[in-house]
């Protein structure tokens, strides 16, 4: 294990100083974990490059190994997979991974193709809303899968094989789109998916599947057509960089009045983030290798910010950006339209001195599916508010990184507990804090 895994770990942070320096982001967590699942479909070895050292990669590696995939780790973030001996894992072994990630639900289609059955444990992942899997089960049934809900998880079979179908998603869910892709590529016949998610990580997964031999067309109106093929080969792929991590460090530069060069950050997948960063008053400079983000001094501007599915502003940037918005002058409005409960983390920011009020109404301008229901999914943020150190506990991955930013921006000392969770998606973040001159120590 190359990185600390203790969930109980705490950081004591002496904040109030700008973060300055250079760090690098590697492959996107939300592509790498799916690319690893795609190896289950391959009848030849696969090679994935740019893999970050994060615990989600460990979790998916563990599940793949249980299913007979041999994985070897090379230097510099390269993983090699030999999926030629895929086999059914023991239920008890799979169950030991229960609650650790949401990625196992994507094993369904590939395992049904390879083995004719699949067992999926109860899912984990961040508690930022209900996060049901109804879309996943609906589309799997449309392909011909039979789903048997058992106390310990789900058992799926496909007595007549998986057959291409026409699917329309109620909402452009990232996971359900990936479920369709990973199932349709080897289903008999053609699948047409309407209202698909089109996040850059999904486009990169499509690129991998095409390298393996899949036939997939993406139209401009959220329609993806997949012509099933009888077999898929291996792939060699360099993951797209992690734009969520890049945006998180950019928000840290803004909130701490700092200056951070993020090697690996790319302009196009971050276009909406860069628009928001500029409107707030942050400065950035793009070159071929990365993006430099900095606070130019003086006041920052309050803004109205709404999250949405791609090409909108991605929800995963919302939490780090909210910390930066506590330092803008005037009233900022945030409307979270992807998850019903992704603003709960702001309570602790209030205890650190931020002035944040949550609302059930849709405040950003566009009505969303959470309006007129009992979800506090909009926020008003009054600033600038000097933050002061506090004792805070990491609630989820992005909220956790946001607490680190708040503690680094705050005057005085903070104790941030449960930081192990942050390793799920932020590679070697303590090394990066060192590189940026943060003043902190680790306990636990
Ligand atoms: C992926 O989650 C990411 N996770 C999330 O990143 C990201 O926030 C999200 O996509 C949106 O971009 C991974 O890739 C592992 P969804 P996913 O299905 O696929 C509802 C992070 O911090 N929904 O697009 O689970 C759901 O409740 C994580 O890196 C259903 O109602 O997201 C949510 O409100 C957090 N039924 C909305 O759709 C379903 O069956 C979007 O979820 C599935 C989803």
Short mmCIF file of C-alpha atoms in Angstrom, two decimals, residues 237-431:
data_model
loop_
_atom_site.label_atom_id
_atom_site.label_comp_id
_atom_site.label_asym_id
_atom_site.label_seq_id
_atom_site.Cartn_x
_atom_site.Cartn_y
_atom_site.Cartn_z
CA UNK A 237 -5.13 3.53 -22.79
CA UNK A 238 -3.91 6.64 -20.99
CA UNK A 239 -6.73 7.95 -18.77
CA UNK A 240 -7.96 11.50 -19.10
CA UNK A 241 -6.76 13.59 -16.14
CA UNK A 242 -8.88 14.12 -13.04
CA UNK A 243 -10.71 17.42 -13.65
CA UNK A 244 -12.45 17.20 -10.27
CA UNK A 245 -9.13 17.05 -8.45
CA UNK A 246 -7.74 19.87 -10.63
CA UNK A 247 -10.75 22.06 -9.82
CA UNK A 248 -10.44 21.24 -6.12
CA UNK A 249 -6.84 22.51 -5.99
CA UNK A 250 -7.87 25.59 -8.01
CA UNK A 251 -10.56 26.35 -5.41
CA UNK A 252 -7.91 25.92 -2.71
CA UNK A 253 -5.73 28.52 -4.47
CA UNK A 254 -8.64 30.98 -4.48
CA UNK A 255 -9.78 30.38 -0.90
CA UNK A 256 -6.25 30.68 0.56
CA UNK A 257 -5.23 33.68 -1.63
CA UNK A 258 -2.65 31.37 -3.15
CA UNK A 259 -1.13 30.43 -6.50
CA UNK A 260 -1.15 26.79 -7.67
CA UNK A 261 0.06 25.31 -10.94
CA UNK A 262 -1.90 22.11 -11.64
CA UNK A 263 0.09 19.98 -14.04
CA UNK A 264 -2.24 17.75 -16.05
CA UNK A 265 -5.26 20.09 -15.85
CA UNK A 266 -6.90 20.52 -19.26
CA UNK A 267 -8.95 23.43 -20.54
CA UNK A 268 -11.86 21.82 -22.43
CA UNK A 269 -13.14 19.38 -19.80
CA UNK A 270 -12.90 22.25 -17.28
CA UNK A 271 -14.48 24.95 -19.47
CA UNK A 272 -17.45 25.59 -17.15
CA UNK A 273 -15.21 25.57 -14.10
CA UNK A 274 -12.91 28.14 -15.72
CA UNK A 275 -15.91 30.38 -16.50
CA UNK A 276 -16.97 30.34 -12.85
CA UNK A 277 -13.40 30.84 -11.64
CA UNK A 278 -13.07 33.91 -13.89
CA UNK A 279 -16.45 35.38 -12.86
CA UNK A 280 -15.48 35.08 -9.18
CA UNK A 281 -12.33 37.06 -9.96
CA UNK A 282 -9.75 34.27 -9.92
CA UNK A 283 -7.02 34.33 -12.56
CA UNK A 284 -5.76 31.39 -14.61
CA UNK A 285 -3.21 30.78 -17.31
CA UNK A 286 -3.34 27.73 -19.57
CA UNK A 287 -0.33 26.07 -21.16
CA UNK A 288 0.25 22.74 -22.90
CA UNK A 289 1.01 20.87 -19.67
CA UNK A 290 -1.45 22.32 -17.18
CA UNK A 291 -3.19 25.36 -15.74
CA UNK A 292 -1.95 27.90 -13.20
CA UNK A 293 -4.69 29.22 -10.88
CA UNK A 294 -4.24 32.18 -8.56
CA UNK A 295 -5.92 34.86 -6.45
CA UNK A 296 -4.94 38.24 -7.90
CA UNK A 297 -5.37 40.16 -4.62
CA UNK A 298 -8.22 42.52 -3.77
CA UNK A 299 -11.88 41.60 -3.54
CA UNK A 300 -13.55 38.56 -5.13
CA UNK A 301 -16.99 38.79 -6.77
CA UNK A 302 -20.12 37.04 -5.55
CA UNK A 303 -21.86 34.96 -8.23
CA UNK A 304 -24.87 32.78 -9.04
CA UNK A 305 -23.75 29.19 -9.64
CA UNK A 306 -25.82 26.20 -10.71
CA UNK A 307 -24.59 22.62 -11.03
CA UNK A 308 -25.84 20.36 -13.80
CA UNK A 309 -24.95 17.33 -15.87
CA UNK A 310 -22.29 17.89 -18.56
CA UNK A 311 -21.89 20.27 -20.33
CA UNK A 312 -23.08 22.13 -17.22
CA UNK A 313 -20.96 22.86 -14.14
CA UNK A 314 -20.24 19.51 -12.55
CA UNK A 315 -21.61 18.87 -9.08
CA UNK A 316 -18.28 17.56 -7.81
CA UNK A 317 -16.77 21.06 -8.08
CA UNK A 318 -19.58 22.60 -6.06
CA UNK A 319 -18.28 21.76 -2.59
CA UNK A 320 -14.71 23.10 -3.05
CA UNK A 321 -16.05 26.20 -4.83
CA UNK A 322 -18.49 26.92 -1.98
CA UNK A 323 -15.52 27.36 0.38
CA UNK A 324 -14.01 29.91 -2.03
CA UNK A 325 -17.40 31.69 -2.28
CA UNK A 326 -17.32 32.36 1.49
CA UNK A 327 -14.49 34.77 0.63
CA UNK A 328 -16.34 36.76 -2.07
CA UNK A 329 -17.96 40.16 -1.43
CA UNK A 330 -21.76 40.16 -1.28
CA UNK A 331 -24.32 37.40 -1.75
CA UNK A 332 -23.54 34.31 -3.81
CA UNK A 333 -26.25 31.82 -4.77
CA UNK A 334 -25.62 28.11 -5.31
CA UNK A 335 -28.22 25.76 -6.81
CA UNK A 336 -27.30 22.06 -6.63
CA UNK A 337 -29.42 20.21 -9.20
CA UNK A 338 -27.68 16.81 -9.38
CA UNK A 339 -27.83 15.58 -5.77
CA UNK A 340 -30.60 16.47 -3.33
CA UNK A 341 -28.32 16.51 -0.29
CA UNK A 342 -24.93 17.85 -1.33
CA UNK A 343 -25.03 21.04 0.71
CA UNK A 344 -25.22 19.44 4.17
CA UNK A 345 -21.46 19.85 4.53
CA UNK A 346 -21.90 23.64 4.81
CA UNK A 347 -23.08 23.35 8.45
CA UNK A 348 -19.47 22.91 9.62
CA UNK A 349 -18.39 25.88 7.49
CA UNK A 350 -20.96 27.93 9.46
CA UNK A 351 -19.26 26.85 12.67
CA UNK A 352 -15.98 28.16 11.20
CA UNK A 353 -17.51 31.62 10.61
CA UNK A 354 -19.10 31.34 7.14
CA UNK A 355 -22.57 32.83 6.63
CA UNK A 356 -24.50 30.23 4.68
CA UNK A 357 -28.26 29.74 4.57
CA UNK A 358 -29.80 26.69 2.90
CA UNK A 359 -33.14 26.78 1.04
CA UNK A 360 -35.56 24.21 -0.33
CA UNK A 361 -36.44 26.48 -3.27
CA UNK A 362 -34.61 26.37 -6.62
CA UNK A 363 -32.67 29.64 -6.34
CA UNK A 364 -30.30 29.54 -9.28
CA UNK A 365 -32.68 30.35 -12.11
CA UNK A 366 -33.62 26.93 -13.52
CA UNK A 367 -36.28 24.85 -11.78
CA UNK A 368 -34.92 21.37 -11.00
CA UNK A 369 -36.42 18.02 -9.96
CA UNK A 370 -35.74 18.82 -6.26
CA UNK A 371 -37.90 21.98 -6.25
CA UNK A 372 -41.09 22.07 -4.13
CA UNK A 373 -39.81 19.06 -2.22
CA UNK A 374 -38.19 18.80 1.14
CA UNK A 375 -34.56 19.05 -0.02
CA UNK A 376 -32.28 21.90 1.04
CA UNK A 377 -30.50 22.08 -2.28
CA UNK A 378 -29.94 25.84 -2.71
CA UNK A 379 -27.64 28.07 -0.66
CA UNK A 380 -27.12 31.79 -0.08
CA UNK A 381 -23.55 32.62 0.95
CA UNK A 382 -22.73 36.05 2.38
CA UNK A 383 -19.12 37.15 2.34
CA UNK A 384 -16.40 37.80 2.77
CA UNK A 385 -16.36 35.93 6.09
CA UNK A 386 -13.08 35.41 7.90
CA UNK A 387 -12.93 31.71 8.75
CA UNK A 388 -11.57 30.53 12.09
CA UNK A 389 -10.07 27.15 12.96
CA UNK A 390 -12.41 24.43 14.27
CA UNK A 391 -12.69 20.71 14.92
CA UNK A 392 -14.43 19.16 11.91
CA UNK A 393 -15.09 15.64 10.66
CA UNK A 394 -14.90 14.68 6.98
CA UNK A 395 -18.44 13.72 5.85
CA UNK A 396 -17.78 12.54 2.26
CA UNK A 397 -15.05 12.69 -0.37
CA UNK A 398 -15.55 16.16 -1.91
CA UNK A 399 -16.97 17.66 1.28
CA UNK A 400 -13.88 16.33 3.02
CA UNK A 401 -11.46 18.00 0.65
CA UNK A 402 -13.52 21.18 1.04
CA UNK A 403 -13.01 21.03 4.81
CA UNK A 404 -9.27 20.83 4.19
CA UNK A 405 -9.52 23.97 2.06
CA UNK A 406 -11.54 25.74 4.76
CA UNK A 407 -9.04 24.75 7.44
CA UNK A 408 -6.13 25.95 5.27
CA UNK A 409 -7.91 29.28 4.65
CA UNK A 410 -8.94 29.77 8.30
CA UNK A 411 -7.01 31.74 10.89
CA UNK A 412 -5.84 29.49 13.73
CA UNK A 413 -5.70 25.75 14.17
CA UNK A 414 -8.20 23.18 12.91
CA UNK A 415 -8.43 19.49 13.58
CA UNK A 416 -9.87 17.62 10.60
CA UNK A 417 -10.90 14.05 11.50
CA UNK A 418 -11.62 11.03 9.29
CA UNK A 419 -9.32 12.26 6.52
CA UNK A 420 -8.72 8.69 5.30
CA UNK A 421 -11.89 9.08 3.22
CA UNK A 422 -10.16 11.74 1.11
CA UNK A 423 -7.72 9.13 -0.23
CA UNK A 424 -10.67 7.62 -2.11
CA UNK A 425 -10.24 10.31 -4.74
CA UNK A 426 -7.22 12.54 -4.02
CA UNK A 427 -3.92 10.90 -4.76
CA UNK A 428 -1.17 11.50 -2.17
CA UNK A 429 -2.90 14.67 -1.06
CA UNK A 430 -0.66 15.08 1.97
CA UNK A 431 2.44 15.07 -0.29
#
